[in-house]
Short mmCIF file of C-alpha atoms in Angstrom, two decimals:
data_model
loop_
_atom_site.label_atom_id
_atom_site.label_comp_id
_atom_site.label_asym_id
_atom_site.label_seq_id
_atom_site.Cartn_x
_atom_site.Cartn_y
_atom_site.Cartn_z
CA UNK A 1390 32.81 -2.80 -5.60
CA UNK A 1391 29.66 -4.02 -3.87
CA UNK A 1392 28.27 -7.37 -4.92
CA UNK A 1393 24.98 -7.59 -6.79
CA UNK A 1394 23.52 -9.22 -3.68
CA UNK A 1395 24.48 -6.21 -1.54
CA UNK A 1396 22.97 -3.88 -4.12
CA UNK A 1397 19.72 -5.89 -4.29
CA UNK A 1398 19.45 -5.95 -0.50
CA UNK A 1399 20.04 -2.22 -0.32
CA UNK A 1400 17.30 -1.57 -2.94
CA UNK A 1401 14.83 -3.84 -1.12
CA UNK A 1402 15.53 -2.10 2.21
CA UNK A 1403 15.19 1.33 0.56
CA UNK A 1404 11.82 0.38 -0.93
CA UNK A 1405 10.68 -0.86 2.50
CA UNK A 1406 11.88 2.30 4.22
CA UNK A 1407 9.56 4.47 2.18
CA UNK A 1408 6.43 2.47 3.15
CA UNK A 1409 7.25 1.92 6.83
CA UNK A 1410 4.44 3.43 8.93
CA UNK A 1411 6.41 6.10 10.84
CA UNK A 1412 8.40 7.72 7.98
CA UNK A 1413 5.39 7.42 5.68
CA UNK A 1414 3.06 9.24 8.09
CA UNK A 1415 5.62 11.82 9.16
CA UNK A 1416 6.25 12.84 5.55
CA UNK A 1417 2.52 13.06 4.73
CA UNK A 1418 0.77 14.30 7.89
CA UNK A 1419 1.23 17.60 9.75
CA UNK A 1420 -0.77 19.58 12.28
CA UNK A 1421 -0.54 23.32 11.89
CA UNK A 1422 -1.53 26.37 13.95
CA UNK A 1423 -3.03 26.75 17.42
CA UNK A 1424 -5.94 29.19 17.02
CA UNK A 1425 -7.92 27.11 14.55
CA UNK A 1426 -5.63 24.14 13.94
CA UNK A 1427 -5.50 22.47 10.55
CA UNK A 1428 -4.66 18.92 9.64
CA UNK A 1429 -2.42 18.94 6.57
CA UNK A 1430 -2.25 15.75 4.51
CA UNK A 1431 0.04 15.93 1.47
CA UNK A 1432 -0.76 19.65 1.17
CA UNK A 1433 -4.55 19.28 1.57
CA UNK A 1434 -5.85 21.24 4.59
CA UNK A 1435 -8.65 20.06 6.90
CA UNK A 1436 -9.69 22.55 9.63
CA UNK A 1437 -10.13 21.01 13.10
CA UNK A 1438 -13.03 23.07 14.49
CA UNK A 1439 -13.84 20.82 17.42
CA UNK A 1440 -12.49 17.36 18.22
CA UNK A 1441 -10.11 15.10 16.35
CA UNK A 1442 -10.71 11.34 16.59
CA UNK A 1443 -8.76 8.38 15.20
CA UNK A 1444 -9.78 4.84 14.25
CA UNK A 1445 -7.82 2.19 12.39
CA UNK A 1446 -7.67 -1.49 11.44
CA UNK A 1447 -5.16 -3.81 9.80
CA UNK A 1448 -1.73 -5.32 10.17
CA UNK A 1449 0.37 -2.13 9.89
CA UNK A 1450 -2.01 0.14 11.79
CA UNK A 1451 -0.29 -0.05 15.18
CA UNK A 1452 2.86 1.63 13.79
CA UNK A 1453 0.73 4.13 11.83
CA UNK A 1454 -1.24 5.03 14.98
CA UNK A 1455 1.92 5.46 17.07
CA UNK A 1456 3.31 7.91 14.48
CA UNK A 1457 -0.04 9.70 14.10
CA UNK A 1458 -0.40 10.22 17.86
CA UNK A 1459 3.08 11.72 18.00
CA UNK A 1460 2.14 14.19 15.24
CA UNK A 1461 -1.32 15.07 16.60
CA UNK A 1462 -0.30 15.43 20.26
CA UNK A 1463 -2.96 16.98 22.53
CA UNK A 1464 -5.28 17.69 19.60
CA UNK A 1465 -6.20 14.00 19.53
CA UNK A 1466 -9.33 13.48 21.65
CA UNK A 1467 -9.60 9.69 21.48
CA UNK A 1468 -8.81 6.72 19.27
CA UNK A 1469 -9.62 3.03 18.79
CA UNK A 1470 -7.62 0.63 16.64
CA UNK A 1471 -8.26 -3.01 15.77
CA UNK A 1472 -5.03 -4.95 15.13
CA UNK A 1473 -4.06 -8.63 14.64
CA UNK A 1474 -3.84 -10.85 17.71
CA UNK A 1475 -0.38 -10.91 19.29
CA UNK A 1476 1.08 -8.06 17.21
CA UNK A 1477 2.07 -5.91 20.20
CA UNK A 1478 4.02 -8.78 21.71
CA UNK A 1479 5.68 -9.61 18.35
CA UNK A 1480 6.82 -6.01 17.85
CA UNK A 1481 8.03 -5.82 21.46
CA UNK A 1482 10.04 -9.02 20.97
CA UNK A 1483 11.48 -7.68 17.71
CA UNK A 1484 12.60 -4.55 19.56
CA UNK A 1485 10.42 -2.29 17.41
CA UNK A 1486 9.39 0.12 20.17
CA UNK A 1487 8.73 2.93 17.70
CA UNK A 1488 5.73 0.94 16.39
CA UNK A 1489 4.12 0.68 19.84
CA UNK A 1490 1.91 3.27 21.54
CA UNK A 1491 3.24 5.19 24.53
CA UNK A 1492 2.04 4.10 28.02
CA UNK A 1493 -0.52 6.93 28.45
CA UNK A 1494 -1.85 6.83 24.89
CA UNK A 1495 -5.35 8.11 24.14
CA UNK A 1496 -5.71 5.29 21.63
CA UNK A 1497 -7.35 2.06 22.76
CA UNK A 1498 -5.89 -1.09 21.16
CA UNK A 1499 -8.07 -4.15 20.55
CA UNK A 1500 -6.40 -7.31 19.25
CA UNK A 1501 -8.43 -9.87 17.33
CA UNK A 1502 -8.89 -11.84 14.10
CA UNK A 1503 -6.71 -14.82 15.04
CA UNK A 1504 -5.28 -16.44 11.87
CA UNK A 1505 -6.75 -13.52 9.90
CA UNK A 1506 -10.32 -14.74 10.51
CA UNK A 1507 -13.05 -12.50 11.96
CA UNK A 1508 -13.78 -13.45 15.59
CA UNK A 1509 -15.55 -12.17 18.74
CA UNK A 1510 -12.63 -9.85 19.63
CA UNK A 1511 -12.53 -8.32 16.14
CA UNK A 1512 -16.30 -7.82 16.37
CA UNK A 1513 -15.91 -6.09 19.75
CA UNK A 1514 -13.41 -3.67 18.20
CA UNK A 1515 -15.61 -3.10 15.13
CA UNK A 1516 -18.61 -2.27 17.36
CA UNK A 1517 -16.50 0.19 19.40
CA UNK A 1518 -15.37 1.89 16.16
CA UNK A 1519 -18.98 1.98 14.93
CA UNK A 1520 -20.20 3.63 18.16
CA UNK A 1521 -17.42 6.24 18.03
CA UNK A 1522 -18.28 7.09 14.40
CA UNK A 1523 -22.02 7.39 15.12
CA UNK A 1524 -21.44 9.97 17.85
CA UNK A 1525 -19.55 12.53 15.73
CA UNK A 1526 -20.76 16.02 14.80
CA UNK A 1527 -20.23 18.25 11.74
CA UNK A 1528 -17.35 20.04 13.51
CA UNK A 1529 -15.39 16.85 14.29
CA UNK A 1530 -12.66 15.26 12.19
CA UNK A 1531 -12.27 11.46 12.02
CA UNK A 1532 -8.83 10.27 10.91
CA UNK A 1533 -9.10 6.68 9.61
CA UNK A 1534 -5.95 4.55 9.29
CA UNK A 1535 -6.38 1.60 6.95
CA UNK A 1536 -3.84 -1.13 6.28
CA UNK A 1537 -5.09 -3.44 3.55
CA UNK A 1538 -3.56 -6.64 4.88
CA UNK A 1539 -5.87 -7.99 7.60
CA UNK A 1540 -8.03 -4.85 7.50
CA UNK A 1541 -11.14 -6.66 6.32
CA UNK A 1542 -11.02 -9.45 8.94
CA UNK A 1543 -10.58 -6.83 11.67
CA UNK A 1544 -13.73 -4.93 10.81
CA UNK A 1545 -16.55 -7.50 10.97
CA UNK A 1546 -19.93 -5.96 11.78
CA UNK A 1547 -22.71 -7.95 10.11
CA UNK A 1548 -25.99 -6.11 9.53
CA UNK A 1549 -28.39 -7.19 12.35
CA UNK A 1550 -29.90 -9.71 12.82
CA UNK A 1551 -27.08 -11.58 10.98
CA UNK A 1552 -24.67 -13.20 13.43
CA UNK A 1553 -20.92 -13.25 12.80
CA UNK A 1554 -20.98 -17.09 12.73
CA UNK A 1555 -23.70 -17.07 10.05
CA UNK A 1556 -21.76 -14.65 7.86
CA UNK A 1557 -18.59 -16.74 8.29
CA UNK A 1558 -20.44 -19.97 7.48
CA UNK A 1559 -21.80 -18.40 4.26
CA UNK A 1560 -18.30 -17.20 3.30
CA UNK A 1561 -16.91 -20.72 3.89
CA UNK A 1562 -19.66 -22.28 1.77
CA UNK A 1563 -18.88 -19.87 -1.08
CA UNK A 1564 -15.14 -20.54 -0.80
CA UNK A 1565 -15.69 -24.32 -0.86
CA UNK A 1566 -17.73 -23.90 -4.08
CA UNK A 1567 -14.72 -22.18 -5.65
CA UNK A 1568 -15.82 -18.53 -5.39
CA UNK A 1569 -13.04 -16.06 -6.17
CA UNK A 1570 -11.75 -13.72 -3.45
CA UNK A 1571 -13.40 -10.75 -5.26
CA UNK A 1572 -16.77 -12.54 -5.09
CA UNK A 1573 -16.33 -13.35 -1.39
CA UNK A 1574 -15.57 -9.70 -0.70
CA UNK A 1575 -18.68 -8.48 -2.56
CA UNK A 1576 -20.88 -10.76 -0.43
CA UNK A 1577 -19.09 -9.77 2.80
CA UNK A 1578 -19.46 -6.08 1.96
CA UNK A 1579 -23.16 -6.36 1.18
CA UNK A 1580 -23.86 -7.96 4.57
CA UNK A 1581 -21.70 -5.55 6.55
CA UNK A 1582 -22.47 -2.35 8.46
CA UNK A 1583 -18.99 -0.81 8.08
CA UNK A 1584 -17.57 -2.15 4.80
CA UNK A 1585 -18.42 -0.76 1.37
CA UNK A 1586 -18.49 2.85 2.59
CA UNK A 1587 -20.52 2.06 5.73
CA UNK A 1588 -18.03 3.60 8.16
CA UNK A 1589 -17.91 6.87 6.18
CA UNK A 1590 -21.72 7.07 6.12
CA UNK A 1591 -22.02 6.45 9.87
CA UNK A 1592 -19.47 9.19 10.61
CA UNK A 1593 -21.43 11.75 8.55
CA UNK A 1594 -21.58 14.77 8.98
CA UNK A 1595 -18.04 14.69 10.45
CA UNK A 1596 -15.05 15.23 8.14
CA UNK A 1597 -13.53 11.82 7.34
CA UNK A 1598 -9.87 11.65 6.29
CA UNK A 1599 -8.62 8.16 5.40
CA UNK A 1600 -4.91 7.37 5.17
CA UNK A 1601 -4.44 4.09 3.34
CA UNK A 1602 -1.61 1.57 3.00
CA UNK A 1603 -2.55 -0.50 -0.06
CA UNK A 1604 -1.91 -4.23 -0.43
CA UNK A 1605 -4.04 -4.64 -3.56
CA UNK A 1606 -2.89 -4.47 -7.21
CA UNK A 1607 -3.93 -1.12 -8.71
CA UNK A 1608 -4.90 0.38 -5.30
CA UNK A 1609 -8.72 0.27 -5.82
CA UNK A 1610 -10.22 2.19 -2.86
CA UNK A 1611 -13.39 0.10 -2.65
CA UNK A 1612 -11.41 -3.17 -2.46
CA UNK A 1613 -8.62 -2.34 0.05
CA UNK A 1614 -9.85 -3.71 3.44
CA UNK A 1615 -13.31 -3.92 1.75
CA UNK A 1616 -13.50 -0.13 1.34
CA UNK A 1617 -15.02 1.12 4.64
CA UNK A 1618 -14.66 4.78 3.58
CA UNK A 1619 -15.16 4.43 -0.19
CA UNK A 1620 -18.33 4.20 -2.23
CA UNK A 1621 -18.95 0.58 -3.14
CA UNK A 1622 -18.96 -0.24 -6.83
CA UNK A 1623 -21.25 -3.22 -6.14
CA UNK A 1624 -24.95 -3.54 -5.37
CA UNK A 1625 -27.25 -5.99 -3.60
CA UNK A 1626 -28.00 -7.36 -7.10
CA UNK A 1627 -24.31 -8.34 -7.50
CA UNK A 1628 -24.46 -10.20 -4.19
CA UNK A 1629 -27.65 -12.07 -5.17
CA UNK A 1630 -26.10 -12.91 -8.54
CA UNK A 1631 -23.04 -14.50 -6.83
CA UNK A 1632 -25.18 -16.48 -4.36
CA UNK A 1633 -27.29 -17.78 -7.24
CA UNK A 1634 -24.19 -18.61 -9.34
CA UNK A 1635 -23.02 -20.99 -6.57
CA UNK A 1636 -26.56 -22.37 -5.89
CA UNK A 1637 -26.69 -20.94 -2.38
CA UNK A 1638 -29.86 -18.81 -2.64
CA UNK A 1639 -32.02 -21.62 -1.26
CA UNK A 1640 -30.09 -22.51 1.86
CA UNK A 1641 -29.29 -19.09 3.29
CA UNK A 1642 -29.68 -18.40 7.01
CA UNK A 1643 -33.05 -16.68 7.73
CA UNK A 1644 -31.22 -13.55 8.92
CA UNK A 1645 -29.31 -13.20 5.62
CA UNK A 1646 -32.55 -13.68 3.64
CA UNK A 1647 -34.16 -10.97 5.74
CA UNK A 1648 -31.36 -8.45 5.18
CA UNK A 1649 -31.14 -9.13 1.44
CA UNK A 1650 -34.91 -8.92 0.90
CA UNK A 1651 -35.23 -5.66 2.86
CA UNK A 1652 -32.33 -4.03 0.96
CA UNK A 1653 -33.55 -1.86 -1.90
CA UNK A 1654 -32.79 -3.68 -5.13
CA UNK A 1655 -33.49 -0.62 -7.27
CA UNK A 1656 -30.62 1.86 -7.11
CA UNK A 1657 -31.44 4.54 -4.55
CA UNK A 1658 -29.97 8.03 -4.77
CA UNK A 1659 -26.20 7.56 -4.49
CA UNK A 1660 -24.90 8.24 -1.01
CA UNK A 1661 -22.94 11.42 -0.54
CA UNK A 1662 -19.19 11.09 0.02
CA UNK A 1663 -18.35 14.81 -0.17
CA UNK A 1664 -17.30 14.72 3.52
CA UNK A 1665 -14.69 12.00 2.80
CA UNK A 1666 -11.09 12.21 1.54
CA UNK A 1667 -9.33 8.93 0.76
CA UNK A 1668 -5.55 9.27 0.43
CA UNK A 1669 -3.21 6.40 -0.54
CA UNK A 1670 -0.11 6.92 1.61
CA UNK A 1671 1.84 3.79 0.76
CA UNK A 1672 1.69 1.33 -2.12
CA UNK A 1673 3.82 -1.03 -4.17
CA UNK A 1674 4.19 1.70 -6.81
CA UNK A 1675 5.71 4.13 -4.29
CA UNK A 1676 8.08 1.47 -2.95
CA UNK A 1677 9.27 0.60 -6.50
CA UNK A 1678 9.81 4.27 -7.35
CA UNK A 1679 12.11 4.62 -4.33
CA UNK A 1680 14.05 1.48 -5.32
CA UNK A 1681 14.40 2.84 -8.89
CA UNK A 1682 15.89 6.14 -7.65
CA UNK A 1683 18.33 4.25 -5.43
CA UNK A 1684 19.35 1.91 -8.28
CA UNK A 1685 20.14 4.92 -10.48
CA UNK A 1686 22.21 6.31 -7.61
CA UNK A 1687 24.20 3.06 -7.66
CA UNK A 1688 24.93 3.52 -11.38
CA UNK A 1689 22.27 1.23 -12.88
CA UNK A 1690 20.02 1.96 -15.82
CA UNK A 1691 16.80 1.22 -13.87
CA UNK A 1692 13.34 0.45 -15.26
CA UNK A 1693 10.10 -0.52 -13.52
CA UNK A 1694 8.36 -3.37 -15.35
CA UNK A 1695 5.02 -3.22 -13.48
CA UNK A 1696 3.60 -2.86 -9.95
CA UNK A 1697 0.84 -5.32 -10.83
CA UNK A 1698 2.64 -8.59 -11.65
CA UNK A 1699 0.31 -11.48 -10.87
CA UNK A 1700 -0.38 -14.98 -12.08
CA UNK A 1701 0.80 -18.52 -11.44
CA UNK A 1702 4.34 -18.49 -10.06
CA UNK A 1703 5.83 -20.82 -12.73
CA UNK A 1704 4.51 -18.59 -15.57
CA UNK A 1705 5.85 -15.43 -13.93
CA UNK A 1706 9.22 -17.18 -13.44
CA UNK A 1707 9.29 -17.96 -17.18
CA UNK A 1708 8.58 -14.29 -17.97
CA UNK A 1709 11.51 -13.18 -15.79
CA UNK A 1710 13.87 -15.82 -17.25
CA UNK A 1711 13.09 -14.75 -20.82
CA UNK A 1712 13.57 -11.11 -19.90
CA UNK A 1713 16.95 -11.85 -18.29
CA UNK A 1714 18.11 -13.77 -21.39
CA UNK A 1715 17.02 -10.93 -23.66
CA UNK A 1716 18.95 -8.38 -21.57
CA UNK A 1717 22.04 -10.60 -21.64
CA UNK A 1718 21.75 -10.85 -25.43
CA UNK A 1719 21.81 -7.06 -25.47
CA UNK A 1720 25.20 -7.18 -23.75
CA UNK A 1721 26.51 -9.10 -26.78
CA UNK A 1722 26.01 -8.29 -30.44
CA UNK A 1723 23.40 -11.09 -30.68
CA UNK A 1724 20.46 -8.97 -29.47
CA UNK A 1725 19.47 -7.94 -32.97
CA UNK A 1726 19.70 -11.47 -34.40
CA UNK A 1727 17.16 -14.30 -34.79
CA UNK A 1728 17.61 -15.44 -31.16
CA UNK A 1729 16.67 -11.97 -29.91
CA UNK A 1730 13.61 -11.92 -32.19
CA UNK A 1731 12.49 -15.34 -30.97
CA UNK A 1732 12.88 -14.35 -27.31
CA UNK A 1733 11.01 -11.09 -27.89
CA UNK A 1734 8.16 -12.97 -29.58
CA UNK A 1735 7.90 -15.47 -26.70
CA UNK A 1736 7.97 -12.66 -24.16
CA UNK A 1737 5.20 -10.68 -25.85
CA UNK A 1738 3.01 -13.77 -26.10
CA UNK A 1739 3.51 -14.69 -22.42
CA UNK A 1740 2.86 -11.11 -21.29
CA UNK A 1741 -0.37 -11.08 -23.30
CA UNK A 1742 -1.49 -14.33 -21.64
CA UNK A 1743 -0.67 -13.07 -18.13
CA UNK A 1744 -2.65 -9.85 -18.75
CA UNK A 1745 -0.59 -7.76 -16.33
CA UNK A 1746 -2.25 -4.34 -15.91
CA UNK A 1747 -0.10 -1.41 -16.92
CA UNK A 1748 2.56 -3.58 -18.57
CA UNK A 1749 3.32 -2.16 -22.03
CA UNK A 1750 5.99 -4.67 -22.97
CA UNK A 1751 6.61 -3.23 -26.44
CA UNK A 1752 7.47 0.17 -24.96
CA UNK A 1753 9.45 -1.49 -22.20
CA UNK A 1754 11.60 -3.49 -24.65
CA UNK A 1755 12.08 -0.32 -26.69
CA UNK A 1756 13.32 1.48 -23.55
CA UNK A 1757 15.64 -1.48 -22.83
CA UNK A 1758 17.21 -1.17 -26.29
CA UNK A 1759 17.86 2.51 -25.68
CA UNK A 1760 19.91 1.90 -22.53
CA UNK A 1761 23.20 1.73 -24.37
CA UNK A 1762 25.74 -1.09 -24.26
CA UNK A 1763 27.46 -2.43 -21.14
CA UNK A 1764 25.68 -0.27 -18.61
CA UNK A 1765 24.52 -2.33 -15.58
CA UNK A 1766 20.76 -2.88 -15.73
CA UNK A 1767 18.22 -3.07 -12.89
CA UNK A 1768 14.66 -4.20 -13.61
CA UNK A 1769 12.14 -3.76 -10.77
CA UNK A 1770 8.65 -5.17 -10.45
CA UNK A 1771 5.99 -5.76 -7.82
CA UNK A 1772 2.64 -7.40 -7.21
CA UNK A 1773 1.63 -10.81 -5.94
CA UNK A 1774 1.94 -14.22 -7.59
CA UNK A 1775 -0.09 -17.32 -6.75
CA UNK A 1776 1.19 -20.83 -6.01
CA UNK A 1777 -0.79 -23.96 -6.90
CA UNK A 1778 -0.13 -26.11 -3.84
CA UNK A 1779 0.64 -29.70 -4.80
CA UNK A 1780 3.10 -30.77 -2.13
CA UNK A 1781 3.33 -30.68 1.65
CA UNK A 1782 6.58 -28.70 1.89
CA UNK A 1783 7.31 -25.38 3.51
CA UNK A 1784 7.86 -22.18 1.58
CA UNK A 1785 6.21 -19.07 0.21
CA UNK A 1786 5.49 -17.58 -3.20
CA UNK A 1787 8.67 -15.42 -3.18
CA UNK A 1788 11.04 -18.28 -2.35
CA UNK A 1789 9.32 -20.51 -4.90
CA UNK A 1790 9.56 -17.76 -7.55
CA UNK A 1791 13.30 -17.29 -6.90
CA UNK A 1792 13.92 -21.03 -7.07
CA UNK A 1793 11.93 -21.36 -10.31
CA UNK A 1794 13.86 -18.48 -11.89
CA UNK A 1795 17.10 -20.20 -10.84
CA UNK A 1796 15.94 -23.44 -12.46
CA UNK A 1797 14.83 -21.64 -15.65
CA UNK A 1798 18.21 -19.93 -16.03
CA UNK A 1799 20.00 -23.24 -15.42
CA UNK A 1800 17.95 -25.00 -18.11
CA UNK A 1801 18.52 -22.17 -20.60
CA UNK A 1802 22.27 -22.47 -20.02
CA UNK A 1803 22.20 -26.26 -20.32
CA UNK A 1804 20.45 -26.17 -23.71
CA UNK A 1805 22.93 -23.56 -24.89
CA UNK A 1806 19.95 -21.41 -25.85
CA UNK A 1807 21.46 -18.44 -24.12
CA UNK A 1808 25.21 -18.71 -24.16
CA UNK A 1809 25.33 -14.91 -23.58
CA UNK A 1810 24.31 -15.56 -19.96
CA UNK A 1811 27.92 -16.62 -19.46
CA UNK A 1812 29.09 -13.08 -20.17
CA UNK A 1813 26.81 -11.49 -17.57
CA UNK A 1814 26.64 -11.45 -13.82
CA UNK A 1815 22.97 -11.95 -12.86
CA UNK A 1816 21.03 -11.77 -9.61
CA UNK A 1817 17.29 -12.18 -9.03
CA UNK A 1818 15.56 -11.27 -5.76
CA UNK A 1819 11.93 -11.68 -4.70
CA UNK A 1820 10.67 -10.63 -1.28
CA UNK A 1821 7.47 -9.90 0.66
CA UNK A 1822 7.39 -6.39 2.09
CA UNK A 1823 5.85 -7.59 5.36
CA UNK A 1824 9.00 -9.62 6.05
CA UNK A 1825 7.19 -12.96 5.97
CA UNK A 1826 6.90 -15.31 3.01
CA UNK A 1827 4.34 -18.03 3.67
CA UNK A 1828 4.71 -19.77 7.04
CA UNK A 1829 8.47 -19.06 7.25
CA UNK A 1830 10.68 -16.47 8.91
CA UNK A 1831 12.19 -15.55 5.54
CA UNK A 1832 10.81 -12.66 3.46
CA UNK A 1833 11.96 -14.29 0.21
CA UNK A 1834 15.15 -15.41 -1.54
CA UNK A 1835 17.95 -14.58 -4.00
CA UNK A 1836 19.05 -16.70 -6.93
CA UNK A 1837 21.68 -16.61 -9.66
CA UNK A 1838 22.23 -18.79 -12.76
CA UNK A 1839 24.77 -21.05 -11.02
CA UNK A 1840 22.43 -21.93 -8.15
CA UNK A 1841 21.01 -25.18 -9.54
CA UNK A 1842 24.35 -26.56 -10.75
CA UNK A 1843 25.87 -25.89 -7.30
CA UNK A 1844 22.86 -27.48 -5.61
CA UNK A 1845 23.22 -30.61 -7.77
CA UNK A 1846 26.85 -30.90 -6.65
CA UNK A 1847 25.61 -30.83 -3.06
CA UNK A 1848 23.15 -33.62 -3.92
CA UNK A 1849 20.05 -31.37 -3.81
CA UNK A 1850 17.41 -32.00 -6.50
CA UNK A 1851 15.74 -28.63 -7.11
CA UNK A 1852 12.88 -30.07 -9.16
CA UNK A 1853 11.94 -32.48 -6.36
CA UNK A 1854 11.82 -29.59 -3.87
CA UNK A 1855 9.60 -27.59 -6.25
CA UNK A 1856 7.23 -30.53 -6.80
CA UNK A 1857 6.74 -30.61 -3.02
CA UNK A 1858 6.38 -26.79 -2.72
CA UNK A 1859 9.37 -27.02 -0.39
CA UNK A 1860 11.46 -24.00 -1.42
CA UNK A 1861 12.19 -22.94 2.18
CA UNK A 1862 13.72 -26.33 3.05
CA UNK A 1863 15.83 -26.13 -0.11
CA UNK A 1864 17.16 -22.65 0.65
CA UNK A 1865 17.77 -23.58 4.32
CA UNK A 1866 19.87 -26.60 3.33
CA UNK A 1867 21.70 -24.93 0.43
CA UNK A 1868 24.90 -23.08 1.40
CA UNK A 1869 23.71 -22.58 4.97
CA UNK A 1870 20.66 -20.49 4.04
CA UNK A 1871 22.87 -17.82 2.44
CA UNK A 1872 20.29 -17.26 -0.34
CA UNK A 1873 17.37 -16.58 2.02
CA UNK A 1874 16.21 -12.98 2.41
CA UNK A 1875 15.60 -12.46 6.14
CA UNK A 1876 14.43 -9.01 7.25
CA UNK A 1877 12.33 -9.79 10.34
CA UNK A 1878 8.88 -8.21 10.81
CA UNK A 1879 8.71 -4.90 8.95
CA UNK A 1880 5.43 -3.53 10.33
CA UNK A 1881 4.20 -2.71 6.81
CA UNK A 1882 2.80 -4.50 3.76
CA UNK A 1883 2.55 -3.45 0.12
CA UNK A 1884 2.71 -6.93 -1.49
CA UNK A 1885 5.96 -8.25 -3.04
CA UNK A 1886 8.98 -6.72 -4.75
CA UNK A 1887 11.23 -8.31 -7.38
CA UNK A 1888 14.58 -7.05 -8.63
CA UNK A 1889 16.72 -8.28 -11.53
CA UNK A 1890 20.32 -6.99 -11.50
CA UNK A 1891 22.60 -7.62 -14.48
CA UNK A 1892 26.08 -6.36 -15.28
CA UNK A 1893 28.66 -7.34 -17.88
CA UNK A 1894 31.51 -9.46 -16.59
#
């Protein structure tokens, strides 16, 4: 029989496979007919009366563009994509030729946004995309490839006369005052030509078809890469409100003042988006669904907890530990007793505090009870946790989450609060779908209940590593890095995936 680790790895790889650019595009996009060709996207048909153009921006767009060009062939007139600096070389080095464009490609590649910050190269690419969009006619089709991660930084086009440096300076000032990422994005969008639906409006009257790889919880179209082809749900008033909240209204650059004062503050007639189709091709939800099907194929009773798990990493670790203990109780006759009730109560309270969208824990626990005794269980979840940095160590949110779950299970065993753990084989995995977790070459890590006890025998103090946010160093030193999840660059990104695998011993 395969080990739980092999199963978990296989599920993670399966989930990744379904959101890799090439398979994802090939299953969704077709070009049909020669007389009057049609672009088919998931069954929707878009007639190509004249020319077909392509633009794209974001971390996974190079692989998406390579697959799209293969599908579109000679029907593609021209394309421009803006991708992160150095990505072509990284993919070449990783031997991922299928993600690179062919030598005589009609698609121009511009690399920019070093360290995921807008720069002169990213601006050059954004201007080229803007000019292409402005020149389209009603008979043209513009295919837009959007990869959430890095998409926003690769599409900087401040409204003139605002300079890129001025917009960046304002963003930095907001960030230093503690503005949330959502607030920063609203301000960026308001001052941008292409974000917040700007690209779609410039391309009018051409048909705009956007294929989107989402890296945002809940897949909101106006938030992914700052929504260049989606109607913005925010107004100039929202932007002014945020600037006033952080006391920045009185030291704005002249150019920003000019743009904000000339923008209509009263709502104008809503812009028309009837020429636009936004289609989510890949997301955390889709990846989890694939993993669930594979888990069932391996004989597990598989349930998806949520595709929107977020919150501070130590709280999320506690949620997973309590869930694991409750499942283990179910493998014994203790599940219906006072210990089960106490665990359920704690779980419901923690879930309520974390406010995870789409998580109906009552229904979930009900479904867990109905799984029947002694059947191996697989719980899947996705989203993105946050780490409060206190130390100077090296790691990422997935490795830290795995290590914290390991510590939580160890403590539960030590207090005897969950003796049933001893009757179960347990594995927890957390990994980033882009193949990189923080500044490390690992995508994440595995843990099991015995991890901390074994580490202590090797003289490794897990709590000290966690205090220093040094999970990567811990996993590298422990058992020769055997617990690290290393996938290499994947060329995609739909946030993180967690898997809990439990079977009776």
